[in-house]
PDB file of C-alpha atoms and ligand atoms in Angstrom:
ATOM      1  CA  MET P   1    -148.394  88.633 -53.374  1.00 96.00           C
ATOM      2  CA  GLU P   2    -148.203  92.342 -53.827  1.00 97.00           C
ATOM      3  CA  ILE P   3    -145.134  93.870 -52.214  1.00 98.00           C
ATOM      4  CA  ILE P   4    -145.521  97.595 -51.509  1.00 98.00           C
ATOM      5  CA  ILE P   5    -142.270  99.252 -50.469  1.00 98.00           C
ATOM      6  CA  GLN P   6    -142.448 102.768 -49.077  1.00 98.00           C
ATOM      7  CA  PRO P   7    -139.628 104.999 -47.802  1.00 98.00           C
ATOM      8  CA  THR P   8    -140.897 105.070 -44.209  1.00 98.00           C
ATOM      9  CA  ALA P   9    -143.166 103.212 -41.801  1.00 98.00           C
ATOM     10  CA  GLU P  10    -145.468 106.267 -41.823  1.00 98.00           C
ATOM     11  CA  ALA P  11    -145.844 106.124 -45.610  1.00 98.00           C
ATOM     12  CA  ALA P  12    -146.374 102.335 -45.592  1.00 98.00           C
ATOM     13  CA  SER P  13    -148.985 102.689 -42.820  1.00 98.00           C
ATOM     14  CA  ALA P  14    -150.786 105.378 -44.815  1.00 98.00           C
ATOM     15  CA  VAL P  15    -151.035 102.960 -47.770  1.00 97.00           C
ATOM     16  CA  ALA P  16    -152.338 100.266 -45.408  1.00 98.00           C
ATOM     17  CA  ALA P  17    -154.898 102.704 -43.953  1.00 98.00           C
ATOM     18  CA  GLU P  18    -156.089 103.528 -47.464  1.00 97.00           C
ATOM     19  CA  ILE P  19    -156.609  99.807 -48.154  1.00 97.00           C
ATOM     20  CA  VAL P  20    -158.678  99.465 -44.959  1.00 98.00           C
ATOM     21  CA  ALA P  21    -160.629 102.673 -45.677  1.00 97.00           C
ATOM     22  CA  ARG P  22    -161.466 101.528 -49.219  1.00 96.00           C
ATOM     23  CA  LEU P  23    -162.740  98.204 -47.924  1.00 97.00           C
ATOM     24  CA  LEU P  24    -164.942  99.911 -45.316  1.00 98.00           C
ATOM     25  CA  CYS P  25    -166.297 102.247 -47.971  1.00 96.00           C
ATOM     26  CA  GLU P  26    -167.246  99.298 -50.201  1.00 96.00           C
ATOM     27  CA  LYS P  27    -168.390  97.082 -47.336  1.00 98.00           C
ATOM     28  CA  PRO P  28    -169.361  99.096 -44.236  1.00 98.00           C
ATOM     29  CA  ASP P  29    -170.067  95.908 -42.255  1.00 98.00           C
ATOM     30  CA  ALA P  30    -166.696  94.315 -43.045  1.00 98.00           C
ATOM     31  CA  VAL P  31    -165.021  91.898 -40.647  1.00 98.00           C
ATOM     32  CA  LEU P  32    -161.436  92.851 -39.788  1.00 98.00           C
ATOM     33  CA  GLY P  33    -158.777  90.622 -38.241  1.00 98.00           C
ATOM     34  CA  LEU P  34    -156.499  92.782 -36.104  1.00 98.00           C
ATOM     35  CA  PRO P  35    -152.957  92.518 -34.723  1.00 98.00           C
ATOM     36  CA  THR P  36    -151.288  94.097 -31.713  1.00 97.00           C
ATOM     37  CA  GLY P  37    -147.630  95.028 -31.151  1.00 94.00           C
ATOM     38  CA  GLN P  38    -145.550  98.006 -32.231  1.00 95.00           C
ATOM     39  CA  THR P  39    -146.131  97.549 -35.947  1.00 97.00           C
ATOM     40  CA  PRO P  40    -149.841  98.439 -36.339  1.00 98.00           C
ATOM     41  CA  LEU P  41    -149.697 101.546 -34.121  1.00 98.00           C
ATOM     42  CA  LEU P  42    -149.164 103.966 -37.013  1.00 98.00           C
ATOM     43  CA  LEU P  43    -151.945 102.296 -38.988  1.00 98.00           C
ATOM     44  CA  TYR P  44    -154.333 102.619 -36.048  1.00 98.00           C
ATOM     45  CA  ARG P  45    -153.303 106.257 -35.614  1.00 98.00           C
ATOM     46  CA  GLU P  46    -153.996 106.960 -39.277  1.00 98.00           C
ATOM     47  CA  LEU P  47    -157.377 105.171 -39.166  1.00 98.00           C
ATOM     48  CA  ILE P  48    -158.331 107.222 -36.088  1.00 98.00           C
ATOM     49  CA  ARG P  49    -157.378 110.377 -38.017  1.00 98.00           C
ATOM     50  CA  LEU P  50    -159.511 109.315 -40.998  1.00 98.00           C
ATOM     51  CA  TYR P  51    -162.394 108.517 -38.636  1.00 98.00           C
ATOM     52  CA  ARG P  52    -162.160 111.977 -37.045  1.00 98.00           C
ATOM     53  CA  LYS P  53    -162.246 113.526 -40.513  1.00 97.00           C
ATOM     54  CA  GLY P  54    -165.410 111.538 -41.272  1.00 96.00           C
ATOM     55  CA  GLN P  55    -163.689 109.428 -43.915  1.00 96.00           C
ATOM     56  CA  VAL P  56    -164.169 106.032 -42.238  1.00 97.00           C
ATOM     57  CA  ASP P  57    -167.016 104.697 -40.166  1.00 98.00           C
ATOM     58  CA  PHE P  58    -166.618 101.694 -37.851  1.00 98.00           C
ATOM     59  CA  ARG P  59    -170.244 101.565 -36.632  1.00 98.00           C
ATOM     60  CA  ARG P  60    -171.041  98.336 -38.472  1.00 98.00           C
ATOM     61  CA  VAL P  61    -167.540  96.836 -38.474  1.00 98.00           C
ATOM     62  CA  THR P  62    -166.760  93.593 -36.624  1.00 98.00           C
ATOM     63  CA  THR P  63    -163.260  92.762 -35.420  1.00 98.00           C
ATOM     64  CA  PHE P  64    -161.412  89.649 -34.305  1.00 98.00           C
ATOM     65  CA  ASN P  65    -158.010  89.996 -32.717  1.00 98.00           C
ATOM     66  CA  LEU P  66    -155.339  87.472 -33.488  1.00 98.00           C
ATOM     67  CA  ASP P  67    -154.164  86.623 -30.004  1.00 98.00           C
ATOM     68  CA  GLU P  68    -154.063  87.180 -26.247  1.00 98.00           C
ATOM     69  CA  TYR P  69    -151.827  86.187 -23.352  1.00 97.00           C
ATOM     70  CA  VAL P  70    -153.045  83.260 -21.268  1.00 98.00           C
ATOM     71  CA  GLY P  71    -153.827  84.351 -17.712  1.00 96.00           C
ATOM     72  CA  PHE P  72    -154.528  88.002 -18.588  1.00 95.00           C
ATOM     73  CA  GLY P  73    -158.099  89.233 -18.122  1.00 95.00           C
ATOM     74  CA  SER P  74    -159.522  92.000 -20.284  1.00 95.00           C
ATOM     75  CA  LYS P  75    -158.723  94.636 -17.630  1.00 95.00           C
ATOM     76  CA  HIS P  76    -155.075  93.587 -17.204  1.00 95.00           C
ATOM     77  CA  PRO P  77    -152.996  96.573 -18.338  1.00 94.00           C
ATOM     78  CA  GLN P  78    -150.726  94.372 -20.462  1.00 94.00           C
ATOM     79  CA  SER P  79    -153.537  92.377 -22.052  1.00 96.00           C
ATOM     80  CA  TYR P  80    -154.248  92.761 -25.733  1.00 97.00           C
ATOM     81  CA  HIS P  81    -157.807  93.719 -24.749  1.00 97.00           C
ATOM     82  CA  SER P  82    -156.301  96.769 -23.010  1.00 97.00           C
ATOM     83  CA  PHE P  83    -153.889  97.416 -25.868  1.00 97.00           C
ATOM     84  CA  MET P  84    -156.700  97.520 -28.416  1.00 98.00           C
ATOM     85  CA  ARG P  85    -158.907  99.720 -26.231  1.00 98.00           C
ATOM     86  CA  GLU P  86    -156.074 102.140 -25.565  1.00 98.00           C
ATOM     87  CA  HIS P  87    -154.637 102.373 -29.078  1.00 98.00           C
ATOM     88  CA  PHE P  88    -157.708 101.964 -31.248  1.00 98.00           C
ATOM     89  CA  PHE P  89    -161.192 101.077 -30.035  1.00 98.00           C
ATOM     90  CA  ARG P  90    -161.768 103.922 -27.574  1.00 98.00           C
ATOM     91  CA  HIS P  91    -160.956 106.440 -30.306  1.00 98.00           C
ATOM     92  CA  ILE P  92    -163.456 105.188 -32.904  1.00 98.00           C
ATOM     93  CA  ASN P  93    -167.187 104.481 -33.120  1.00 98.00           C
ATOM     94  CA  ILE P  94    -166.943 100.698 -33.074  1.00 98.00           C
ATOM     95  CA  SER P  95    -169.691  98.888 -31.200  1.00 98.00           C
ATOM     96  CA  GLN P  96    -168.309  96.948 -28.217  1.00 96.00           C
ATOM     97  CA  LYS P  97    -170.531  93.986 -29.079  1.00 97.00           C
ATOM     98  CA  ASN P  98    -168.733  93.636 -32.418  1.00 98.00           C
ATOM     99  CA  VAL P  99    -165.249  93.469 -30.859  1.00 98.00           C
ATOM    100  CA  HIS P 100    -163.666  90.076 -30.215  1.00 98.00           C
ATOM    101  CA  VAL P 101    -160.328  89.371 -28.557  1.00 98.00           C
ATOM    102  CA  PRO P 102    -159.423  85.851 -27.387  1.00 98.00           C
ATOM    103  CA  ASP P 103    -160.223  85.282 -23.709  1.00 98.00           C
ATOM    104  CA  GLY P 104    -156.938  84.881 -21.864  1.00 98.00           C
ATOM    105  CA  MET P 105    -158.873  83.739 -18.780  1.00 98.00           C
ATOM    106  CA  ALA P 106    -160.749  80.931 -20.556  1.00 98.00           C
ATOM    107  CA  LYS P 107    -160.889  77.940 -18.198  1.00 97.00           C
ATOM    108  CA  ASN P 108    -161.023  75.463 -21.058  1.00 98.00           C
ATOM    109  CA  ILE P 109    -158.749  76.830 -23.773  1.00 98.00           C
ATOM    110  CA  PRO P 110    -159.418  74.122 -26.393  1.00 98.00           C
ATOM    111  CA  ALA P 111    -163.197  74.637 -25.999  1.00 98.00           C
ATOM    112  CA  PHE P 112    -162.789  78.430 -26.123  1.00 98.00           C
ATOM    113  CA  SER P 113    -160.645  78.103 -29.257  1.00 98.00           C
ATOM    114  CA  VAL P 114    -163.342  76.112 -31.043  1.00 98.00           C
ATOM    115  CA  ARG P 115    -165.867  78.789 -30.014  1.00 98.00           C
ATOM    116  CA  TYR P 116    -163.652  81.601 -31.332  1.00 98.00           C
ATOM    117  CA  GLU P 117    -163.430  79.886 -34.716  1.00 98.00           C
ATOM    118  CA  LYS P 118    -167.225  79.460 -34.716  1.00 98.00           C
ATOM    119  CA  MET P 119    -167.693  83.153 -33.924  1.00 98.00           C
ATOM    120  CA  ILE P 120    -165.500  84.085 -36.893  1.00 98.00           C
ATOM    121  CA  ARG P 121    -167.541  81.832 -39.167  1.00 98.00           C
ATOM    122  CA  ALA P 122    -170.838  83.141 -37.761  1.00 98.00           C
ATOM    123  CA  ALA P 123    -169.710  86.698 -38.556  1.00 98.00           C
ATOM    124  CA  GLY P 124    -169.253  85.650 -42.186  1.00 98.00           C
ATOM    125  CA  GLY P 125    -165.485  85.110 -42.053  1.00 98.00           C
ATOM    126  CA  ILE P 126    -162.724  87.717 -42.018  1.00 98.00           C
ATOM    127  CA  ASP P 127    -162.671  90.093 -44.988  1.00 98.00           C
ATOM    128  CA  LEU P 128    -159.282  91.615 -44.254  1.00 98.00           C
ATOM    129  CA  GLN P 129    -156.712  90.133 -41.892  1.00 99.00           C
ATOM    130  CA  ILE P 130    -154.077  92.650 -40.859  1.00 99.00           C
ATOM    131  CA  LEU P 131    -150.817  91.092 -39.695  1.00 98.00           C
ATOM    132  CA  GLY P 132    -147.471  91.995 -38.207  1.00 98.00           C
ATOM    133  CA  ILE P 133    -144.553  89.580 -38.480  1.00 98.00           C
ATOM    134  CA  GLY P 134    -142.130  88.461 -35.787  1.00 96.00           C
ATOM    135  CA  ALA P 135    -138.378  88.507 -36.346  1.00 95.00           C
ATOM    136  CA  ASP P 136    -138.705  84.704 -36.564  1.00 95.00           C
ATOM    137  CA  GLY P 137    -141.462  84.892 -39.185  1.00 97.00           C
ATOM    138  CA  HIS P 138    -144.374  84.313 -36.822  1.00 97.00           C
ATOM    139  CA  ILE P 139    -147.817  85.640 -37.745  1.00 98.00           C
ATOM    140  CA  GLY P 140    -150.284  85.890 -34.912  1.00 98.00           C
ATOM    141  CA  PHE P 141    -148.291  83.973 -32.334  1.00 97.00           C
ATOM    142  CA  ASN P 142    -147.723  81.035 -34.652  1.00 97.00           C
ATOM    143  CA  GLU P 143    -144.091  80.429 -33.903  1.00 96.00           C
ATOM    144  CA  PRO P 144    -141.753  78.498 -36.239  1.00 97.00           C
ATOM    145  CA  SER P 145    -142.805  74.843 -36.602  1.00 97.00           C
ATOM    146  CA  SER P 146    -146.500  75.767 -36.202  1.00 98.00           C
ATOM    147  CA  SER P 147    -148.585  73.688 -38.572  1.00 98.00           C
ATOM    148  CA  LEU P 148    -149.454  75.681 -41.663  1.00 98.00           C
ATOM    149  CA  ALA P 149    -152.969  74.234 -41.224  1.00 98.00           C
ATOM    150  CA  SER P 150    -153.236  75.150 -37.509  1.00 98.00           C
ATOM    151  CA  ARG P 151    -156.393  76.583 -35.956  1.00 98.00           C
ATOM    152  CA  THR P 152    -156.969  78.769 -32.891  1.00 98.00           C
ATOM    153  CA  ARG P 153    -155.220  77.174 -29.917  1.00 98.00           C
ATOM    154  CA  ILE P 154    -152.726  77.659 -27.093  1.00 98.00           C
ATOM    155  CA  LYS P 155    -149.087  78.237 -28.075  1.00 97.00           C
ATOM    156  CA  THR P 156    -145.890  78.487 -26.087  1.00 96.00           C
ATOM    157  CA  LEU P 157    -143.874  81.555 -27.053  1.00 94.00           C
ATOM    158  CA  ALA P 158    -140.385  81.106 -28.468  1.00 92.00           C
ATOM    159  CA  PRO P 159    -137.567  82.476 -26.270  1.00 93.00           C
ATOM    160  CA  GLN P 160    -136.779  85.137 -28.897  1.00 91.00           C
ATOM    161  CA  THR P 161    -140.398  86.370 -28.959  1.00 90.00           C
ATOM    162  CA  ARG P 162    -140.403  86.672 -25.158  1.00 94.00           C
ATOM    163  CA  LYS P 163    -137.159  88.704 -25.450  1.00 92.00           C
ATOM    164  CA  ASP P 164    -138.643  90.875 -28.223  1.00 88.00           C
ATOM    165  CA  ASN P 165    -141.753  91.602 -26.137  1.00 90.00           C
ATOM    166  CA  ALA P 166    -139.867  92.274 -22.887  1.00 91.00           C
ATOM    167  CA  LYS P 167    -139.950  96.009 -23.691  1.00 87.00           C
ATOM    168  CA  PHE P 168    -143.730  95.991 -23.193  1.00 86.00           C
ATOM    169  CA  PHE P 169    -143.439  94.285 -19.788  1.00 90.00           C
ATOM    170  CA  GLY P 170    -140.461  95.943 -18.131  1.00 90.00           C
ATOM    171  CA  GLY P 171    -138.374  92.765 -18.251  1.00 92.00           C
ATOM    172  CA  GLU P 172    -138.283  89.395 -19.923  1.00 93.00           C
ATOM    173  CA  ASN P 173    -139.126  87.545 -16.703  1.00 93.00           C
ATOM    174  CA  LYS P 174    -142.541  89.245 -16.707  1.00 93.00           C
ATOM    175  CA  VAL P 175    -143.503  88.092 -20.217  1.00 94.00           C
ATOM    176  CA  PRO P 176    -146.049  85.257 -20.146  1.00 96.00           C
ATOM    177  CA  TYR P 177    -145.075  81.924 -21.668  1.00 97.00           C
ATOM    178  CA  HIS P 178    -148.434  81.072 -23.196  1.00 97.00           C
ATOM    179  CA  VAL P 179    -150.868  82.665 -25.591  1.00 98.00           C
ATOM    180  CA  ILE P 180    -154.085  81.860 -27.408  1.00 98.00           C
ATOM    181  CA  THR P 181    -153.654  82.574 -31.099  1.00 98.00           C
ATOM    182  CA  MET P 182    -155.585  82.143 -34.303  1.00 98.00           C
ATOM    183  CA  GLY P 183    -153.880  79.424 -36.314  1.00 98.00           C
ATOM    184  CA  ILE P 184    -152.215  79.800 -39.686  1.00 98.00           C
ATOM    185  CA  GLY P 185    -155.127  77.868 -41.210  1.00 98.00           C
ATOM    186  CA  THR P 186    -157.504  80.395 -39.586  1.00 98.00           C
ATOM    187  CA  ILE P 187    -155.533  83.333 -40.996  1.00 98.00           C
ATOM    188  CA  MET P 188    -155.402  81.752 -44.451  1.00 98.00           C
ATOM    189  CA  GLU P 189    -159.223  81.685 -44.607  1.00 98.00           C
ATOM    190  CA  ALA P 190    -159.419  85.489 -44.531  1.00 98.00           C
ATOM    191  CA  ARG P 191    -160.470  86.856 -47.922  1.00 98.00           C
ATOM    192  CA  GLN P 192    -157.533  89.248 -47.967  1.00 98.00           C
ATOM    193  CA  CYS P 193    -154.348  89.556 -45.884  1.00 98.00           C
ATOM    194  CA  LEU P 194    -152.362  92.722 -45.296  1.00 98.00           C
ATOM    195  CA  LEU P 195    -148.996  92.212 -43.628  1.00 98.00           C
ATOM    196  CA  LEU P 196    -146.993  95.153 -42.302  1.00 98.00           C
ATOM    197  CA  ALA P 197    -143.310  95.091 -41.381  1.00 98.00           C
ATOM    198  CA  PHE P 198    -140.995  97.925 -40.456  1.00 98.00           C
ATOM    199  CA  GLY P 199    -137.349  98.129 -39.499  1.00 98.00           C
ATOM    200  CA  GLY P 200    -134.221  96.159 -40.302  1.00 98.00           C
ATOM    201  CA  LYS P 201    -134.934  93.590 -37.581  1.00 97.00           C
ATOM    202  CA  LYS P 202    -137.750  92.231 -39.740  1.00 98.00           C
ATOM    203  CA  SER P 203    -135.824  92.125 -43.035  1.00 98.00           C
ATOM    204  CA  HIS P 204    -134.656  88.524 -42.698  1.00 98.00           C
ATOM    205  CA  ALA P 205    -138.124  87.212 -41.830  1.00 98.00           C
ATOM    206  CA  VAL P 206    -139.689  89.267 -44.627  1.00 98.00           C
ATOM    207  CA  ALA P 207    -137.188  87.996 -47.214  1.00 98.00           C
ATOM    208  CA  GLY P 208    -137.873  84.411 -46.150  1.00 98.00           C
ATOM    209  CA  ALA P 209    -141.637  84.916 -46.194  1.00 98.00           C
ATOM    210  CA  VAL P 210    -141.694  86.535 -49.646  1.00 98.00           C
ATOM    211  CA  GLU P 211    -138.813  84.956 -51.533  1.00 98.00           C
ATOM    212  CA  GLY P 212    -137.967  81.828 -49.546  1.00 98.00           C
ATOM    213  CA  ALA P 213    -139.483  78.385 -49.594  1.00 98.00           C
ATOM    214  CA  ILE P 214    -142.872  77.792 -48.009  1.00 98.00           C
ATOM    215  CA  THR P 215    -141.958  76.318 -44.669  1.00 98.00           C
ATOM    216  CA  ALA P 216    -143.360  75.992 -41.165  1.00 98.00           C
ATOM    217  CA  MET P 217    -140.006  77.401 -40.033  1.00 98.00           C
ATOM    218  CA  ASN P 218    -141.128  80.768 -41.414  1.00 98.00           C
ATOM    219  CA  PRO P 219    -144.887  80.763 -40.756  1.00 98.00           C
ATOM    220  CA  ALA P 220    -145.490  83.939 -42.798  1.00 98.00           C
ATOM    221  CA  SER P 221    -144.268  82.079 -45.898  1.00 98.00           C
ATOM    222  CA  ALA P 222    -147.665  80.299 -45.897  1.00 98.00           C
ATOM    223  CA  LEU P 223    -149.071  83.552 -47.303  1.00 98.00           C
ATOM    224  CA  GLN P 224    -147.441  82.688 -50.649  1.00 98.00           C
ATOM    225  CA  VAL P 225    -150.373  80.342 -51.284  1.00 98.00           C
ATOM    226  CA  HIS P 226    -153.044  82.835 -50.201  1.00 98.00           C
ATOM    227  CA  PRO P 227    -154.797  84.330 -53.249  1.00 97.00           C
ATOM    228  CA  THR P 228    -154.883  87.982 -52.084  1.00 98.00           C
ATOM    229  CA  VAL P 229    -152.000  89.254 -49.995  1.00 98.00           C
ATOM    230  CA  LYS P 230    -150.517  92.727 -49.735  1.00 98.00           C
ATOM    231  CA  ILE P 231    -147.277  93.335 -47.870  1.00 98.00           C
ATOM    232  CA  CYS P 232    -146.537  96.931 -46.836  1.00 98.00           C
ATOM    233  CA  LEU P 233    -142.889  97.508 -45.949  1.00 98.00           C
ATOM    234  CA  ASP P 234    -140.610 100.379 -45.129  1.00 98.00           C
ATOM    235  CA  LYS P 235    -137.190 100.524 -46.785  1.00 98.00           C
ATOM    236  CA  SER P 236    -135.392  98.784 -43.921  1.00 98.00           C
ATOM    237  CA  ALA P 237    -137.792  95.846 -43.700  1.00 98.00           C
ATOM    238  CA  ALA P 238    -137.443  95.420 -47.485  1.00 98.00           C
ATOM    239  CA  ALA P 239    -133.633  95.463 -47.365  1.00 98.00           C
ATOM    240  CA  GLY P 240    -133.283  91.672 -47.668  1.00 98.00           C
ATOM    241  CA  LEU P 241    -135.494  91.348 -50.754  1.00 98.00           C
ATOM    242  CA  GLN P 242    -133.586  90.439 -53.907  1.00 98.00           C
ATOM    243  CA  LYS P 243    -136.377  91.609 -56.200  1.00 98.00           C
ATOM    244  CA  ALA P 244    -137.140  94.899 -54.414  1.00 98.00           C
ATOM    245  CA  ASP P 245    -136.701  96.936 -57.617  1.00 97.00           C
ATOM    246  CA  TYR P 246    -139.127  94.683 -59.432  1.00 98.00           C
ATOM    247  CA  TYR P 247    -141.767  95.057 -56.701  1.00 98.00           C
ATOM    248  CA  ARG P 248    -141.341  98.855 -56.786  1.00 97.00           C
ATOM    249  CA  TRP P 249    -141.681  98.864 -60.579  1.00 97.00           C
ATOM    250  CA  VAL P 250    -144.863  96.791 -60.480  1.00 96.00           C
ATOM    251  CA  TYR P 251    -146.446  99.022 -57.812  1.00 95.00           C
ATOM    252  CA  GLU P 252    -145.540 102.216 -59.673  1.00 94.00           C
ATOM    253  CA  ASN P 253    -146.970 100.911 -62.929  1.00 94.00           C
ATOM    254  CA  LYS P 254    -150.262  99.487 -61.747  1.00 91.00           C
ATOM    255  CA  PRO P 255    -153.418 100.963 -63.230  1.00 89.00           C
ATOM    256  CA  ALA P 256    -154.641 103.726 -60.919  1.00 83.00           C
ATOM    257  CA  TRP P 257    -157.971 101.971 -60.260  1.00 81.00           C
ATOM    258  CA  GLN P 258    -156.154  98.923 -58.943  1.00 80.00           C
ATOM    259  CA  LYS P 259    -153.924 100.708 -56.436  1.00 76.00           C
ATOM    260  CA  ASN P 260    -154.550 100.186 -52.727  1.00 69.00           C
ATOM    261  CA  CYS P 261    -157.775  98.263 -53.089  1.00 67.00           C
TER     262      CYS P 261
HETATM  263  P1  LIG G   1    -144.100  93.951 -33.279  1.00 64.03           P
HETATM  264  O1  LIG G   1    -144.516  92.417 -33.262  1.00 64.03           O
HETATM  265  O2  LIG G   1    -145.125  94.632 -34.115  1.00 64.03           O
HETATM  266  O3  LIG G   1    -144.172  94.396 -31.846  1.00 64.03           O
HETATM  267  O4  LIG G   1    -142.748  94.005 -33.866  1.00 64.03           O
HETATM  268  C1  LIG G   1    -144.928  91.837 -34.457  1.00 64.03           C
HETATM  269  C2  LIG G   1    -145.408  90.435 -34.203  1.00 64.03           C
HETATM  270  O5  LIG G   1    -144.923  89.807 -33.251  1.00 64.03           O
HETATM  271  O6  LIG G   1    -146.264  89.964 -34.957  1.00 64.03           O
END
């Protein structure tokens, strides 16, 4: 795991954007796995800026989102379809046919989930999976106790996650209970993972994921056995890491050619 600690969320997001931009330069038809939530907003903003400057091109890129709320159609204002359109897709030159977000209205969720996995495989697999992390260590919506080998499926949100997401819904009672999410096993098949975490609320989960034992009780800890993981943190999210100075030292002393790629 490569732990990249930056002073601010803006600086950490700029590093993350550089990693994405480099990939798209090397592989213009890359497949990206994308998250929603507060965390990736600065990254999306930076990628939009780079696109406007002509430094990234999404024309041949394919995307798969991690998750969606059950019962929300693509036009629902709180759906992750809407979130992605609003915060990213409508600002870039991605082709709509290359965009995939789980179908919250799927009548048969298990059958849809199998299809989603097949679509990922048919696209050649995910080159770079971008991830946020929940305060409980969830990645995607794989809540604690999710199998580390899980695949795309329905999940019931933990009470804390519903509380954390209440701000997006104008009240906890409006937050759905169920989601469709890629599994941890699905995420682990991506060729590279890039996890972002900002703010002190994430520091406990981040410390567990990076320096704790691998456990289903902190789903992000599964990334310890992924061969290529980068974790971009701001100072507050890194506050629980015992080896923060070591990670900073390693990042500062990498050969220039190896940075952010
Ligand atoms: P957040 O959520 O970015 O809104 O904090 C992260 C997550 O739940 O993965």
